[in-house]
Amino acid sequence: MARILSTYLETILSQSYKQVYRVLRRRLSVSAKKYEVRVRFAPSPTGQLHLGGLRTALYNYLFAKSQNGKFILRLEDTDQSRLVPEAINSLEEILIWANIPPDESPRLGGPGGPYVQSERLQHYQKYAQILLQNGAAYKCFCSSKRLTWLRNDAIRRKETPKYDNRCRDLSSAKIEKLESGRTPSCIRFKLEPVNEPLQDLIYGPVACNTAEIEGDPVIFKSDGFPTYHLANVIDDHLMGITHVLRGVEWQISTPKHILLYKALGWEAPRFGHLPLILNKDGSKMSKRQRDVFVDYYRANGYFPLALLNFITSSGGGFEDQEHNTLYSLDDLVERFSLSHLKKNSCRLDILKLQQFNRQHLEQSIKNPTLLSRLVTELHNKLKTSYQTSLSGGVCEEYVSQVLMWSEGRVTSLQDLVLPEFSYLWVRPDHHFLQNLPPLTVSHVAVLEDMHELFTNGCDNFTKDATVKSLKSLGEKFGLKMPAIMKLVRMTVGGIKEGPPVGELLALLGREEVLWRISHALSILSKHQTST
Ligand code: GLU
């Protein structure tokens, strides 16, 4: 006994010790800092937010909040040809829906604004000129024809295409001549060899030999817009970004960015790259998959918290992470640490999301405030799916009873709107009556008696009481229980299979059950008279 007690105490103490340690670690790291942590999520508005984007936004949010810092949303729309105007609003809106709202953003504004790159062109022009003046960049007059030729030539020689830096050393006289002839030009940045590895917050040291693989990158296009590299670096600096957490596909660009910071005389933020997100089978996620977009999950009744746990359960980032626990957002923030982020690719298993969603639904149903929110949400979904055909005008009390009954049967609210549950909301079509099970006696006679029993007997119309009445009915007509149950299911619900009959009747309630039986009787009698 004493041993059990001491183990128990030890467990409690070690748990609370961990919590105290986490809080202290956070406090100390915050007070030791001279600056506030500022991170950003910087999507290009080329479409709806996908799971990869949500993952980046989420980890930035968790890092910011765990450090009492700021999470910023910036839209990178310098590639105007790929712009999708609706995405400008929807990206911010979906972060709000996911409960990871930014502190500064295009809508909210903030000290580093504006937060849309096309509104910040004067900054990019200014710094591009500075880079030209200090010799870190140069004007390139190569025509697209020449660049295509260079590319094709490299491919023909089975080499990686790269710009040959031809315009790096043009004389001032030559530049003047080309400019007076109005030859279009762009600005390129001189890539210098980097000797030290990139210290990635997630991957550790990463070798960067960018200058060996690539030619000098364009930083300012002839259309007057900067490219991603220049705009991204300038904005991160002007917005005071302290840490850049982004997808690993950008790791290749980071050495270029670090060189740009150097050339501008700025201190670079710290960089961490998040590994690839893959489908469960290890295949790449494609934007052609509908279920890659966050909006798909929103429309299909998934809870934001389930979605966030779905991502963190595969991406890591937490000490002592239990993979089946649905953590609250506060818990996720509290437990987050960059050092626990995984660096191997994350495979997303949709079954995990369903499990989290079911868990969240069950917890919400048990909480009266959340239950009433679910009722409103489900009611709205019903209005959209079944329009005016809601049987007898479904009331909130009924929706709430259905929700409590549905616990453990469904994964999301949306499931309750599926055709397989339509009997809960709409009266069955009379065509179902053709599927009544064959009986040795007339259906009408049995249903008439059933109507009578349910009207005057069966006092409280509970599950047990209705089953008891049905048993006596079976005995009276010499029918076996399975036959009676089939008859009830088909008459009342229009279904061959479904929940236990007693539950179905108790859920629909006496009044509705009687209406459905009378309706079936009126159709069956009409059918009898016409044959
Ligand atoms: N605009 C880039 C994107 O669409 C941002 C990359 C970064 O975070 O630096 O993902």
Tab-separated table of N, CA and C in Angstrom, residues 5 43 55 141 165 223 243 360 399 474:
chain	number	residue	atom	x	y	z
A	5	LEU	N	1.246	4.156	-2.831
A	5	LEU	CA	1.042	5.562	-2.512
A	5	LEU	C	2.257	6.397	-2.922
A	43	PRO	N	1.779	33.335	-46.897
A	43	PRO	CA	1.346	32.596	-48.092
A	43	PRO	C	1.216	33.504	-49.308
A	55	ARG	N	-0.399	23.848	-41.499
A	55	ARG	CA	0.672	23.353	-40.628
A	55	ARG	C	1.700	24.471	-40.349
A	141	PHE	N	20.500	42.477	-68.889
A	141	PHE	CA	19.754	42.828	-70.108
A	141	PHE	C	19.507	41.599	-70.986
A	165	ASN	N	25.573	34.291	-65.528
A	165	ASN	CA	26.022	35.548	-64.895
A	165	ASN	C	26.692	36.499	-65.894
A	223	ASP	N	8.967	43.932	-64.970
A	223	ASP	CA	7.605	44.474	-64.849
A	223	ASP	C	7.455	45.412	-63.646
A	243	HIS	N	12.148	34.982	-36.193
A	243	HIS	CA	12.316	33.577	-36.571
A	243	HIS	C	11.464	33.298	-37.799
A	360	HIS	N	-13.821	15.055	-29.998
A	360	HIS	CA	-14.202	16.440	-29.752
A	360	HIS	C	-15.720	16.567	-29.721
A	399	VAL	N	-33.340	18.326	-31.883
A	399	VAL	CA	-31.976	18.272	-32.433
A	399	VAL	C	-30.990	17.931	-31.306
A	474	GLY	N	-46.805	-8.821	-31.333
A	474	GLY	CA	-46.306	-9.999	-32.042
A	474	GLY	C	-47.051	-11.246	-31.578
